[in-house]
Tab-separated table of C-alpha atoms in Angstrom:
chain	number	residue	atom	x	y	z
A	174	MET	CA	60.269	121.582	128.312
A	175	LEU	CA	61.595	119.948	125.626
A	176	ARG	CA	64.035	123.397	124.661
A	177	VAL	CA	65.181	123.006	128.145
A	178	ALA	CA	65.925	119.414	128.297
A	179	MET	CA	67.944	119.526	124.696
A	180	LYS	CA	70.028	122.928	126.343
A	181	MET	CA	70.929	120.418	129.190
A	182	LEU	CA	71.800	117.935	127.364
A	183	LEU	CA	73.926	119.968	124.685
A	184	GLY	CA	75.550	122.959	127.589
A	185	ASP	CA	78.186	119.786	128.799
A	186	ARG	CA	79.830	119.212	125.862
A	187	ALA	CA	82.118	116.119	127.481
A	188	LYS	CA	78.695	114.406	128.838
A	189	TYR	CA	77.572	114.811	125.858
A	190	VAL	CA	80.089	113.401	123.339
A	191	GLY	CA	80.920	110.743	126.150
A	192	LEU	CA	77.041	109.687	126.207
A	193	LEU	CA	77.034	109.350	122.500
A	194	PHE	CA	80.326	107.074	122.266
A	195	GLY	CA	78.346	105.209	125.035
A	196	ILE	CA	75.469	104.343	123.303
A	197	THR	CA	77.709	104.096	120.156
A	198	PHE	CA	79.534	101.167	121.744
A	199	THR	CA	76.667	99.700	123.487
A	200	SER	CA	74.679	98.900	120.091
A	201	PHE	CA	77.575	97.969	118.481
A	202	LEU	CA	78.285	95.087	121.446
A	203	VAL	CA	74.747	94.164	121.239
A	204	THR	CA	74.993	93.532	117.769
A	205	PHE	CA	77.932	91.759	117.744
A	206	ALA	CA	76.768	89.482	120.165
A	207	ALA	CA	73.699	89.083	118.083
A	208	SER	CA	75.752	88.342	115.194
A	209	TYR	CA	78.109	85.632	116.555
A	210	PHE	CA	75.096	84.028	118.401
A	211	CYS	CA	73.162	83.872	114.591
A	212	GLY	CA	76.099	82.338	112.996
A	213	PHE	CA	76.660	79.543	115.572
A	214	MET	CA	72.734	78.728	115.234
A	215	THR	CA	72.561	78.941	111.687
A	216	ARG	CA	76.004	78.009	110.780
A	217	GLY	CA	78.083	76.091	113.071
A	218	PHE	CA	76.198	72.313	111.603
A	219	ALA	CA	77.173	73.067	108.367
A	220	LEU	CA	78.958	69.862	107.909
A	221	ILE	CA	76.408	67.607	109.128
A	222	ALA	CA	73.634	69.641	107.097
A	223	GLU	CA	75.807	69.086	103.724
A	224	ASN	CA	75.469	64.874	104.614
A	225	PRO	CA	71.612	64.400	105.003
A	226	GLY	CA	71.955	60.685	103.770
A	227	ALA	CA	74.015	60.100	107.122
A	228	ASP	CA	71.510	58.209	109.787
A	229	VAL	CA	74.591	58.094	112.125
A	230	TRP	CA	78.133	59.856	112.604
A	231	VAL	CA	80.218	57.394	114.505
A	232	MET	CA	83.537	59.282	116.174
A	233	ASP	CA	85.622	59.252	119.263
A	234	PRO	CA	83.661	59.484	122.157
A	235	ALA	CA	85.495	62.470	123.498
A	236	VAL	CA	84.024	64.736	120.476
A	237	GLU	CA	81.146	67.002	120.996
A	238	SER	CA	81.019	68.496	117.854
A	239	SER	CA	82.082	69.173	114.431
A	240	GLU	CA	84.528	71.840	114.916
A	241	GLN	CA	86.633	70.205	117.982
A	242	THR	CA	87.603	66.774	116.595
A	243	THR	CA	90.091	63.733	117.206
A	244	ASN	CA	90.761	61.253	114.845
A	245	ILE	CA	89.832	57.521	115.218
A	246	PRO	CA	91.717	53.999	114.114
A	247	ASP	CA	91.189	53.130	110.860
A	248	SER	CA	89.538	49.633	111.814
A	249	ALA	CA	86.237	51.871	112.550
A	250	LEU	CA	85.124	52.295	109.517
A	251	SER	CA	85.378	48.026	109.251
A	252	ARG	CA	83.965	47.339	112.346
A	253	VAL	CA	81.187	49.678	111.467
A	254	ARG	CA	80.211	48.235	108.285
A	255	SER	CA	80.209	44.926	110.115
A	256	VAL	CA	76.856	45.807	112.187
A	257	ASP	CA	73.947	44.251	111.547
A	258	GLY	CA	71.391	46.938	109.840
A	259	VAL	CA	74.082	49.440	108.248
A	260	THR	CA	73.494	49.619	104.458
A	261	PHE	CA	76.462	51.303	103.894
A	262	ALA	CA	79.529	53.169	105.742
A	263	VAL	CA	81.996	55.506	104.718
A	264	PRO	CA	84.914	57.233	106.106
A	265	LEU	CA	85.047	61.183	106.355
A	266	ALA	CA	88.458	62.776	107.379
A	267	LEU	CA	88.796	66.452	108.663
A	268	ALA	CA	92.088	68.057	108.755
A	269	THR	CA	93.602	71.638	108.720
A	270	ALA	CA	96.391	72.306	105.611
A	271	ASP	CA	98.392	75.699	104.743
A	272	ALA	CA	98.121	76.068	100.811
A	273	ARG	CA	100.685	78.251	98.933
A	274	PHE	CA	98.800	79.889	96.131
A	275	PRO	CA	100.562	81.357	92.803
A	276	ASN	CA	101.774	84.116	94.142
A	277	GLY	CA	103.693	82.927	96.935
A	278	ARG	CA	100.689	83.991	99.351
A	279	PHE	CA	99.670	80.956	102.102
A	280	GLN	CA	96.160	80.237	103.238
A	281	SER	CA	94.986	78.228	106.007
A	282	PHE	CA	92.369	75.652	104.648
A	283	GLN	CA	89.824	73.058	106.502
A	284	LEU	CA	90.807	69.893	104.434
A	285	ILE	CA	87.824	67.689	104.340
A	286	GLY	CA	88.692	64.017	102.692
A	287	VAL	CA	85.678	61.842	101.525
A	288	ASP	CA	85.421	58.214	100.488
A	289	ASP	CA	87.587	57.531	97.286
A	290	ALA	CA	84.239	55.388	95.964
A	291	THR	CA	81.461	57.130	96.493
A	292	LEU	CA	82.444	60.337	97.180
A	293	PHE	CA	80.032	60.662	99.822
A	294	GLY	CA	80.369	64.061	101.615
A	295	LEU	CA	80.962	66.080	98.460
A	296	PRO	CA	78.496	68.886	98.003
A	297	PRO	CA	77.143	69.945	94.409
A	298	LEU	CA	79.899	71.293	91.805
A	299	GLN	CA	79.126	74.792	90.291
A	300	ASP	CA	78.722	75.316	86.940
A	301	GLY	CA	77.374	71.392	86.285
A	302	VAL	CA	80.701	69.844	86.807
A	303	SER	CA	80.681	66.272	87.752
A	304	PRO	CA	82.161	65.060	91.210
A	305	THR	CA	83.673	62.722	89.223
A	306	VAL	CA	86.822	65.419	88.443
A	307	LEU	CA	87.938	64.743	92.043
A	308	ARG	CA	89.195	61.027	91.130
A	309	THR	CA	91.988	62.756	88.691
A	310	PRO	CA	95.120	62.950	90.337
A	311	ASP	CA	96.103	65.146	92.695
A	312	ALA	CA	92.672	67.157	92.423
A	313	ILE	CA	90.744	69.272	94.654
A	314	VAL	CA	87.647	71.197	94.990
A	315	VAL	CA	87.752	74.745	96.886
A	316	ASP	CA	85.000	76.772	98.591
A	317	PRO	CA	85.235	80.213	100.250
A	318	GLY	CA	83.503	78.643	103.687
A	319	GLY	CA	81.670	81.992	104.391
A	320	THR	CA	85.150	83.950	103.991
A	321	GLU	CA	85.624	87.067	101.249
A	322	GLY	CA	88.666	87.646	99.378
A	323	LYS	CA	90.506	84.412	100.771
A	324	LEU	CA	90.788	82.804	97.420
A	325	GLN	CA	92.698	85.437	95.239
A	326	THR	CA	95.155	84.372	93.046
A	327	PRO	CA	96.866	86.690	90.226
A	328	ALA	CA	95.105	87.060	86.766
A	329	LEU	CA	98.561	87.110	84.988
A	330	ALA	CA	100.556	84.503	84.320
A	331	ALA	CA	104.023	86.822	84.984
A	332	ASP	CA	102.872	87.529	88.504
A	333	GLN	CA	102.712	83.742	89.507
A	334	TRP	CA	105.594	81.263	90.413
A	335	PRO	CA	107.868	80.361	88.980
A	336	TYR	CA	108.014	82.704	86.015
A	337	GLY	CA	110.415	85.387	86.519
A	338	LYS	CA	112.316	86.207	89.655
A	339	PRO	CA	110.972	85.045	92.668
A	340	HIS	CA	108.617	87.539	94.140
A	341	LEU	CA	105.210	87.734	96.014
A	342	ALA	CA	102.202	89.457	94.399
A	343	ALA	CA	100.150	91.739	96.267
A	344	SER	CA	96.499	92.768	95.124
A	345	LYS	CA	96.192	96.389	95.325
A	346	ASP	CA	94.782	96.627	99.142
A	347	GLU	CA	97.673	94.762	100.180
A	348	GLN	CA	100.173	96.967	102.192
A	349	ALA	CA	103.065	94.967	103.902
A	350	PRO	CA	104.921	97.007	106.856
A	351	THR	CA	107.891	99.086	106.179
A	352	ALA	CA	109.876	96.650	108.756
A	353	PHE	CA	108.891	93.920	106.629
A	354	TYR	CA	110.314	95.073	103.423
A	355	ARG	CA	113.914	95.847	105.287
A	356	LEU	CA	113.899	92.143	106.092
A	357	ILE	CA	113.623	90.775	102.626
A	358	PRO	CA	115.560	91.138	99.450
A	359	ASP	CA	114.228	93.415	96.653
A	360	SER	CA	113.338	90.706	94.689
A	361	PHE	CA	110.912	89.264	97.078
A	362	LYS	CA	109.366	92.307	97.853
A	363	PRO	CA	105.516	92.281	96.952
A	364	ARG	CA	104.402	93.930	93.700
A	365	PRO	CA	101.268	96.469	94.334
A	366	GLY	CA	98.437	97.040	92.147
A	367	VAL	CA	98.343	93.198	90.733
A	368	PRO	CA	94.937	91.840	89.359
A	369	THR	CA	93.345	89.176	91.152
A	370	ARG	CA	90.806	86.755	90.263
A	371	GLU	CA	89.165	84.113	92.685
A	372	LEU	CA	90.594	80.278	92.305
A	373	ALA	CA	89.235	78.360	89.123
A	374	ALA	CA	89.100	75.187	87.280
A	375	GLY	CA	93.331	74.508	86.533
A	376	ASP	CA	94.840	76.723	88.997
A	377	GLN	CA	97.629	75.115	91.136
A	378	LEU	CA	98.061	75.075	95.033
A	379	LEU	CA	101.026	73.705	97.163
A	380	VAL	CA	100.431	71.776	99.907
A	381	ASN	CA	103.073	70.431	102.242
A	382	ASP	CA	105.154	70.358	99.025
A	383	HIS	CA	102.332	68.664	96.959
A	384	ARG	CA	101.141	69.978	94.022
A	385	ASP	CA	97.280	70.031	93.991
A	386	VAL	CA	95.380	71.042	90.968
A	387	VAL	CA	91.922	72.593	91.152
A	388	ARG	CA	89.507	70.987	89.612
A	389	GLY	CA	86.089	72.903	90.220
A	390	ARG	CA	84.202	75.206	93.079
A	391	ALA	CA	81.692	73.829	95.515
A	392	GLU	CA	78.645	74.924	96.443
A	393	ALA	CA	79.119	73.993	100.281
A	394	LEU	CA	77.261	75.655	103.193
A	395	PRO	CA	78.874	78.620	105.094
A	396	ARG	CA	80.757	77.834	107.886
A	397	PHE	CA	80.907	79.167	111.454
A	398	PRO	CA	83.812	80.649	112.046
A	399	PRO	CA	84.252	81.579	108.077
A	400	ARG	CA	87.125	79.337	106.839
A	401	PRO	CA	88.004	78.310	103.296
A	402	LEU	CA	87.238	75.120	102.244
A	403	MET	CA	89.169	72.107	100.737
A	404	TYR	CA	87.541	68.649	99.257
A	405	THR	CA	89.726	65.844	98.235
A	406	THR	CA	89.472	62.123	97.929
A	407	LEU	CA	90.848	60.238	101.027
A	408	SER	CA	93.699	58.866	99.143
A	409	ASN	CA	95.197	62.094	97.843
A	410	ALA	CA	94.532	64.059	101.726
A	411	SER	CA	96.539	60.988	103.038
A	412	ARG	CA	99.633	61.962	100.487
A	413	MET	CA	98.722	65.865	101.471
A	414	LEU	CA	99.165	65.627	105.053
A	415	PRO	CA	102.017	64.711	107.255
A	416	PRO	CA	102.123	61.247	108.079
A	417	GLU	CA	99.975	60.540	111.151
A	418	ARG	CA	98.876	57.318	113.175
A	419	HIS	CA	95.017	57.802	112.316
A	420	LEU	CA	93.735	59.978	109.660
A	421	LEU	CA	89.985	58.860	109.958
A	422	THR	CA	87.554	61.581	111.987
A	423	PHE	CA	83.989	60.235	111.122
A	424	VAL	CA	82.450	57.253	109.737
A	425	LEU	CA	79.103	58.208	108.168
A	426	ALA	CA	76.815	55.176	108.331
A	427	LYS	CA	73.165	54.846	107.066
A	428	ALA	CA	70.480	52.734	108.639
A	429	ALA	CA	68.912	49.651	107.002
A	430	PRO	CA	64.673	49.847	106.094
A	431	GLY	CA	63.069	49.056	109.540
A	432	VAL	CA	65.922	49.966	111.386
A	433	SER	CA	65.887	53.759	113.350
A	434	PRO	CA	68.684	55.831	113.848
A	435	GLU	CA	68.733	55.352	117.390
A	436	GLU	CA	68.930	51.259	117.232
A	437	LEU	CA	71.570	51.635	115.051
A	438	ALA	CA	73.322	54.077	116.896
A	439	ALA	CA	73.057	51.827	120.129
A	440	ARG	CA	74.236	48.679	117.896
A	441	ILE	CA	77.448	50.288	116.621
A	442	GLU	CA	78.418	51.284	120.312
A	443	ALA	CA	77.627	48.278	121.533
A	444	GLN	CA	80.000	46.688	118.994
A	445	GLN	CA	82.788	49.243	119.459
A	446	VAL	CA	82.966	47.991	123.026
């Protein structure tokens, strides 16, 4: 019976190929959906998990997650600090910034601005680098945020701006479309086969015509969806980002001994009304 069944299955090649394609595509969809769900459930709260010292997160009432946010007035920080039962309260800002790499390539980062005084919100840094390096002028700390190959910069100084003629340095795997080559001068065409490495301390990025210096690599939790992360102080973030009325996204508050987070949240909410 098994031999007869195999002959019937393989007898019509079109149906057999269609069956294999259907099973393969269905398996792919199931695996993709499961991976998406697992990534969301394990990495969607990474920003909150990085700051376990905060008992209460103060934000705009319309904000439902740390992925879709809107800013609040800067005065909210002082109002939260004035609430009875708050041990300390620090600001935290989230924004999106496009950074220009030394090879002319640009990459979108999630910019996280932490408190200048306490640096609360900054994850540990690799290689034992002190968090205080973030207080140096124009300092930033970067992390891949669960991505791969997004922090690549030319390994040789000759392939970086402003050395030599202006050009885009492309890694071995990067290929520009033929139509793109026709639209740009020869001096701006990507140079193939340029050796690259990941960003390290001392590298420079350009954000909104503002020069920033990488002072270290963070050990941040991977994000979902994955995206490169850039940490800096709130004062430096205000210089890097375009002017806007409100820069503050969250206020992180710590409850005093004997005060539960639920009680403190209710006090803060009553104070804000």
